[in-house]
mmCIF file of C-alpha atoms in Angstrom:
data_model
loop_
_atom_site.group_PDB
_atom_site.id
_atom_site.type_symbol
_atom_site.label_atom_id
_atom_site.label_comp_id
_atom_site.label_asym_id
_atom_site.label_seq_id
_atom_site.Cartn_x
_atom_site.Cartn_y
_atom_site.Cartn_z
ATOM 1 C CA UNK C 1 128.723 77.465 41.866
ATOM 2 C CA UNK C 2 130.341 74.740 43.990
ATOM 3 C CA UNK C 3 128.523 71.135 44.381
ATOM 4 C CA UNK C 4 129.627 68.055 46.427
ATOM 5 C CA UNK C 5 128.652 64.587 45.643
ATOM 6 C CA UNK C 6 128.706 61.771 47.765
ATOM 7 C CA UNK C 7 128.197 58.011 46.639
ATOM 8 C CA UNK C 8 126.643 55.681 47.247
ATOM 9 C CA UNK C 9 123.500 56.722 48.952
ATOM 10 C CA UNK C 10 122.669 53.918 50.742
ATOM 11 C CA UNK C 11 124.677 51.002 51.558
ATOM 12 C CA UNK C 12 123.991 47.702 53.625
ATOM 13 C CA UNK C 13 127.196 45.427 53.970
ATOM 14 C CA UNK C 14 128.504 42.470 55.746
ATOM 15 C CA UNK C 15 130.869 42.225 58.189
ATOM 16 C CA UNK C 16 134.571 42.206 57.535
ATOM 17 C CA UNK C 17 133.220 43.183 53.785
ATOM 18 C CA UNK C 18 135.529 46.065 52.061
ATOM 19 C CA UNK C 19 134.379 49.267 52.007
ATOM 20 C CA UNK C 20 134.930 52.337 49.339
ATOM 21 C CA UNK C 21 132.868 56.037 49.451
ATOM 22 C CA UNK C 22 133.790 58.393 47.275
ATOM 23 C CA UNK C 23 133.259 62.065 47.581
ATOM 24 C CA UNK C 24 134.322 64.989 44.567
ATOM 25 C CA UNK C 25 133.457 68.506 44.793
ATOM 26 C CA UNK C 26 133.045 71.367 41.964
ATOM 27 C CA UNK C 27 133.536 74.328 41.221
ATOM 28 C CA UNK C 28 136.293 75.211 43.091
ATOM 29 C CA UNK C 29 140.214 74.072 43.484
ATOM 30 C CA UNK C 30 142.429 73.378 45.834
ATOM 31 C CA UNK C 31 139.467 72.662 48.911
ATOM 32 C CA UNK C 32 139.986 71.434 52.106
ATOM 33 C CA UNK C 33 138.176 67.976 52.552
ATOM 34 C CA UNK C 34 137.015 65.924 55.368
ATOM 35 C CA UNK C 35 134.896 62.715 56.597
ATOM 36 C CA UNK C 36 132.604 62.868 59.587
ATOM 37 C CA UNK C 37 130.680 60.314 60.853
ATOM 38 C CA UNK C 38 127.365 60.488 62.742
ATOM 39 C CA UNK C 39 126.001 57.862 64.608
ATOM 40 C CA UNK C 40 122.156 57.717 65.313
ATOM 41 C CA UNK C 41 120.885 60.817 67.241
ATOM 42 C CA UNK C 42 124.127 61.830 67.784
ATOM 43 C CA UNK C 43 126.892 64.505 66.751
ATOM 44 C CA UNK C 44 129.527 65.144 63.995
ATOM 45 C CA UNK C 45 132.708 63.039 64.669
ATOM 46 C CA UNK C 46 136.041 64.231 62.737
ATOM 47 C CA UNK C 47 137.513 61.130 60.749
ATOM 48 C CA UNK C 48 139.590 62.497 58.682
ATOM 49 C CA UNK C 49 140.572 66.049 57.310
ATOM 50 C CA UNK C 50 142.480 66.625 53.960
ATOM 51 C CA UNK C 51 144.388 70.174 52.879
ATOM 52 C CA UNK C 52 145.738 68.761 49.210
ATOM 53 C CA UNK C 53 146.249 65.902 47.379
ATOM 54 C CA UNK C 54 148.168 62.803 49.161
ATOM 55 C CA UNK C 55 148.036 64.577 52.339
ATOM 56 C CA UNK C 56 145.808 63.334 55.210
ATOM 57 C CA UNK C 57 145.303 63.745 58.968
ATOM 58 C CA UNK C 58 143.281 61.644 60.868
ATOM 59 C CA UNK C 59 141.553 62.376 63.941
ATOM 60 C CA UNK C 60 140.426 58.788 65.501
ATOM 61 C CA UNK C 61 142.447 55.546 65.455
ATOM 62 C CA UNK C 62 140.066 53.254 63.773
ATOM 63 C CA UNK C 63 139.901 50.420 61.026
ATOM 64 C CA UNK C 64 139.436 53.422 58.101
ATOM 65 C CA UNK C 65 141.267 55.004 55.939
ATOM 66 C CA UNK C 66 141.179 57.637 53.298
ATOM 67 C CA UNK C 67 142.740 59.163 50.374
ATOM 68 C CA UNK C 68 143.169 62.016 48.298
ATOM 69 C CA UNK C 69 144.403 60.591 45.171
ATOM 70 C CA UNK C 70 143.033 63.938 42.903
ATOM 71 C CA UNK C 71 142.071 67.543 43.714
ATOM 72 C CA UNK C 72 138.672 67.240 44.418
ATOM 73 C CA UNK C 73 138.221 63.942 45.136
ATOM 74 C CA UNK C 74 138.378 62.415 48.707
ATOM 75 C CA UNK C 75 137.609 58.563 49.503
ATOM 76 C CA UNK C 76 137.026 56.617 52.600
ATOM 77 C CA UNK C 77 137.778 53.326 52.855
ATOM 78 C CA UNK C 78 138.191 50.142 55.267
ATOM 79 C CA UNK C 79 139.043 46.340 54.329
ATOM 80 C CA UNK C 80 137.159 44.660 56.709
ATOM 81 C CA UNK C 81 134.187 46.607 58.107
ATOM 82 C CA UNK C 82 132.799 46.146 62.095
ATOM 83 C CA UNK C 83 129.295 46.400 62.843
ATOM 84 C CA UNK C 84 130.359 49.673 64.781
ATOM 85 C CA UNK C 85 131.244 51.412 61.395
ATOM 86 C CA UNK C 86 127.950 51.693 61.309
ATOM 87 C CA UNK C 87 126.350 55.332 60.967
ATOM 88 C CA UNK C 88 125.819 58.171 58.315
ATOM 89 C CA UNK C 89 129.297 59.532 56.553
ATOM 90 C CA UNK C 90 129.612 62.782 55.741
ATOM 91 C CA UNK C 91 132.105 64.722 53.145
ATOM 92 C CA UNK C 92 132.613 68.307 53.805
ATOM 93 C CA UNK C 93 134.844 70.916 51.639
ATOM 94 C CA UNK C 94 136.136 74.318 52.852
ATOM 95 C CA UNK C 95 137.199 76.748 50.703
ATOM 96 C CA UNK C 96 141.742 77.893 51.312
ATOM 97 C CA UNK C 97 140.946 81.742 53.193
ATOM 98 C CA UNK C 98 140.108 81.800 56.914
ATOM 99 C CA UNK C 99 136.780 82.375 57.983
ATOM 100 C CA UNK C 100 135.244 80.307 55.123
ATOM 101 C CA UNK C 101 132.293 78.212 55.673
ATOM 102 C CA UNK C 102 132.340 74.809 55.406
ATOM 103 C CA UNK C 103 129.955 72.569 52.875
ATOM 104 C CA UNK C 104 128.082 69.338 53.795
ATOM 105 C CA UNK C 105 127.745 66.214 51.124
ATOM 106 C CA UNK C 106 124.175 64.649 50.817
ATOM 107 C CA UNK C 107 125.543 61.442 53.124
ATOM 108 C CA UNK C 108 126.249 58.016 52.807
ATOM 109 C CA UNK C 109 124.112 55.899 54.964
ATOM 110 C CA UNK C 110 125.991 52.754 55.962
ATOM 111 C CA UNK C 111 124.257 49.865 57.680
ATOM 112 C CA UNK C 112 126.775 46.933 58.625
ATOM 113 C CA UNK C 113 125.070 43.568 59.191
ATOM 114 C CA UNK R 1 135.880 69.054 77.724
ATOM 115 C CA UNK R 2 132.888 70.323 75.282
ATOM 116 C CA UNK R 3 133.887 73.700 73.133
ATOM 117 C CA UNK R 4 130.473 74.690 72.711
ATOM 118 C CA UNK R 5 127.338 74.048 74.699
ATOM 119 C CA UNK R 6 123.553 74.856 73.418
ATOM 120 C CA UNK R 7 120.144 73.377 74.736
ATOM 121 C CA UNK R 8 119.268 69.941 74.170
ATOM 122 C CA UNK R 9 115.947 70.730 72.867
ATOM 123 C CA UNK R 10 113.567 73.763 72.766
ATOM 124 C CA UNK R 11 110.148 74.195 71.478
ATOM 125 C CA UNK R 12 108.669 77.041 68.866
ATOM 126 C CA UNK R 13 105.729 78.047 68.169
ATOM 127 C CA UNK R 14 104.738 78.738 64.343
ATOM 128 C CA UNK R 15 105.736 82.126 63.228
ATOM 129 C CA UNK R 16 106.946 83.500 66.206
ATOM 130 C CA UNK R 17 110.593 84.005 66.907
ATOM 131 C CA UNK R 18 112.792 81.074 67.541
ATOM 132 C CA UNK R 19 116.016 81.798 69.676
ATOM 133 C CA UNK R 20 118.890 79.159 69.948
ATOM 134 C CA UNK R 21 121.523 80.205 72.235
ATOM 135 C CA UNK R 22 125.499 78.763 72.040
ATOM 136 C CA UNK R 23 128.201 79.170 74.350
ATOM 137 C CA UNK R 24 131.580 79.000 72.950
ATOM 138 C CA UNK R 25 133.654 80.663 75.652
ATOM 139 C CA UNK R 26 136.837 79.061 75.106
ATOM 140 C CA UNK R 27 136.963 80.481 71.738
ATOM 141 C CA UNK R 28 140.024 82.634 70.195
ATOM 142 C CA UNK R 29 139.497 86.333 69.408
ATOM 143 C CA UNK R 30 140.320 85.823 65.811
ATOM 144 C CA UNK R 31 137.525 82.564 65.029
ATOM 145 C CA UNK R 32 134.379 82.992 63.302
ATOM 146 C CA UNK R 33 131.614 81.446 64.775
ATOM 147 C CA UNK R 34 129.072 79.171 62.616
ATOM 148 C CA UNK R 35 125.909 77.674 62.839
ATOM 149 C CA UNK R 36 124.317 74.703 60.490
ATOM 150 C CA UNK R 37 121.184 72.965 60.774
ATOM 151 C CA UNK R 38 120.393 69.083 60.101
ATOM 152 C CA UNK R 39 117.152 67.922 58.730
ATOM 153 C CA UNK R 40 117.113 64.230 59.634
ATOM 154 C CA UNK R 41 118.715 61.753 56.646
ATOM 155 C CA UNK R 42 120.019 64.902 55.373
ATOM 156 C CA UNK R 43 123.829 66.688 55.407
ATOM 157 C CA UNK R 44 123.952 69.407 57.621
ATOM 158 C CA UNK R 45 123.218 73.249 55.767
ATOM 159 C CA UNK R 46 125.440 76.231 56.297
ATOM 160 C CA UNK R 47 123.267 79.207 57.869
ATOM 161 C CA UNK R 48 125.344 81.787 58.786
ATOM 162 C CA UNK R 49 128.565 82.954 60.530
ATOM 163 C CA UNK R 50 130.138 85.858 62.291
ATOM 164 C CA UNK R 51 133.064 87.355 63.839
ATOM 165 C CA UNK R 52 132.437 90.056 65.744
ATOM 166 C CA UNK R 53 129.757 91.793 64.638
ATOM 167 C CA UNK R 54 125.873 91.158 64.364
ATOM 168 C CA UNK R 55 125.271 89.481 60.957
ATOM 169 C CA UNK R 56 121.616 88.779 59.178
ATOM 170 C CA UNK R 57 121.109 86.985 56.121
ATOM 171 C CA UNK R 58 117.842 85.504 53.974
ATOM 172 C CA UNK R 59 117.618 82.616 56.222
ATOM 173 C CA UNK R 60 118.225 84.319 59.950
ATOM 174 C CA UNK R 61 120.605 86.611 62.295
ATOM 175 C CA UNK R 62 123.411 86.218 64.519
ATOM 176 C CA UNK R 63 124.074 87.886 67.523
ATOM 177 C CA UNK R 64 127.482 87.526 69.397
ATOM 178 C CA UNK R 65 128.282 89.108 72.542
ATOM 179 C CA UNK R 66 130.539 91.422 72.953
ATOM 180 C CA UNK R 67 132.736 89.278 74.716
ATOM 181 C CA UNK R 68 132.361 86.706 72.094
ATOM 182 C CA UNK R 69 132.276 83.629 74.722
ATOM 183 C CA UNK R 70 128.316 83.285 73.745
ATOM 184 C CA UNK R 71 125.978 83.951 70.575
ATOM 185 C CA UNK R 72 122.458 83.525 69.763
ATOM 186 C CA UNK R 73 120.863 82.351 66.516
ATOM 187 C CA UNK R 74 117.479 83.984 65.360
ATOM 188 C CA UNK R 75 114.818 82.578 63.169
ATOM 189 C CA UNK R 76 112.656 85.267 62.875
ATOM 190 C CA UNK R 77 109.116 83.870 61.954
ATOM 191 C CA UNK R 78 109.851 80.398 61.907
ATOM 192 C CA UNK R 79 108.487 77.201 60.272
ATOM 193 C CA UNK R 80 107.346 73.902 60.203
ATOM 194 C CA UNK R 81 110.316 73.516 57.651
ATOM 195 C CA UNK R 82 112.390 74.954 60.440
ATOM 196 C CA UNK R 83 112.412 71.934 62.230
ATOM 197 C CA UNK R 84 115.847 70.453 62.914
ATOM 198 C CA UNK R 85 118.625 70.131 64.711
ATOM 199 C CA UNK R 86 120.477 73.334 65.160
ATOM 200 C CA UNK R 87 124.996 72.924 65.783
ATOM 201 C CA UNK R 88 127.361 76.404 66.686
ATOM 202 C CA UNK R 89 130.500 75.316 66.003
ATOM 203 C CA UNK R 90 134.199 77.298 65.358
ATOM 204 C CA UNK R 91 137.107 76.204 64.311
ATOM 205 C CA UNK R 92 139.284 74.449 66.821
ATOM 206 C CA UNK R 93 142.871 73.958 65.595
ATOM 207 C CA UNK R 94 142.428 73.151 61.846
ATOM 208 C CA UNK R 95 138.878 71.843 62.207
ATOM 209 C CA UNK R 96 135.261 72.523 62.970
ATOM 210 C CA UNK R 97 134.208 70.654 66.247
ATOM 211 C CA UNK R 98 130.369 69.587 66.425
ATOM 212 C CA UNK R 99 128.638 69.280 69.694
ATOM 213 C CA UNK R 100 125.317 67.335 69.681
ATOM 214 C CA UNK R 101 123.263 70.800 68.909
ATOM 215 C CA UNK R 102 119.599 71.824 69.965
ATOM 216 C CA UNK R 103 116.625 69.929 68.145
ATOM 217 C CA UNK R 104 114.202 72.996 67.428
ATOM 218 C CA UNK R 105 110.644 71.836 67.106
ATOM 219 C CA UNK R 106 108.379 73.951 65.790
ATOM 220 C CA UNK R 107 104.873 73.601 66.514
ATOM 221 C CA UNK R 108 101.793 74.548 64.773
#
């Protein structure tokens, strides 16, 4: 069966600190992979969306970036973080046929001080 | 210019039927419609999805109009565990678009 980790957790850092979360899936090949973030009480916002290795489409102009650098592995990074980058950070994985479901990560909670 | 809108909250009581509407009427006659719940702290959970037809699984039913511009989610005897925050979504270009969702509380 398919998993998706996220890591880390939890994470408190300063501001204009780097920033690196890493997200891998199993079980499966070839997904389609995204970041969301969610701030408090609020909905899913599309960061960025991913359909194979190297390739990546972002969705909102911000300080962030991410990369595909193997198969199942998607990270999301920024060099200087702003206290608005604040929120929960979500990796999701969708399977290549249309109509499939899409698959939520555990989270990574990021508080920016 | 929201793609789908649902209820901000609604209330349940324990073990009775809990119905969470969606409208999605600027959806394309070929997209499947989802729904996902989020416990708080926790990644949103895959619950079902349809097309066309009615669809039931372990955890509830779907039922889509025939016109396909609304559906409505059914927990059948819900929970305490129930309790979340319910998103329809669909696929809008080459990605999933989340409104803000209903927060189902269900009461004992």
């Amino acid at each position: 069966s398919q998993t998706i980790h996220q890591w880390p957790a939890t994470l408190v850092q300063p501001v204009g600190s780097p920033l690196s979360l890493e997200c891998t899936v199993e079980g499966t090949s070839n997904p389609n992979l995204y970041w969301y973030r969610q701030a408090a009480g609020r909905g899913l916002q599309l960061l960025f969306y991913s359909v194979g290795i190297g390739q990546i489409s972002s969705e909102v102009p911000q300080n962030l970036s991410a990369s595909r650098p193997q198969d199942r592995q998607f990270i999301l990074s920024s060099k200087k973080l702003l206290l608005s980058d604040s929120g929960f950070y979500l990796c999701a994985w969708t399977g290549e046929l249309a109509g499939a479901s899409q698959y939520f990560g555990p989270g990574t909670r990021l508080l920016v001080l | 210019d929201a793609k789908t809108t649902q209820p901000t909250s609604m209330d349940c009581a324990e073990g009775r039927a809990a119905n969470l509407p969606c409208n999605h009427s600027t959806i394309s006659g070929n997209e499947y419609v989802y729904w996902y719940r989020q416990i708080h702290s926790q990644g949103p959970q895959y619950i079902i999805h349809g097309l066309k037809n009615n669809e039931t699984n372990e955890m509830a039913s779907l039922i889509i109009t025939e016109d396909r511009k609304s559906s409505t989610l059914i927990l059948p005897h819900a929970t305490l565990r129930d309790t979340a925050v319910y998103y329809c979504t669909f696929y809008y270009g080459q990605n999933f678009v989340f409104g803000p969702g209903t927060r189902l509380s269900v009461l004992p």
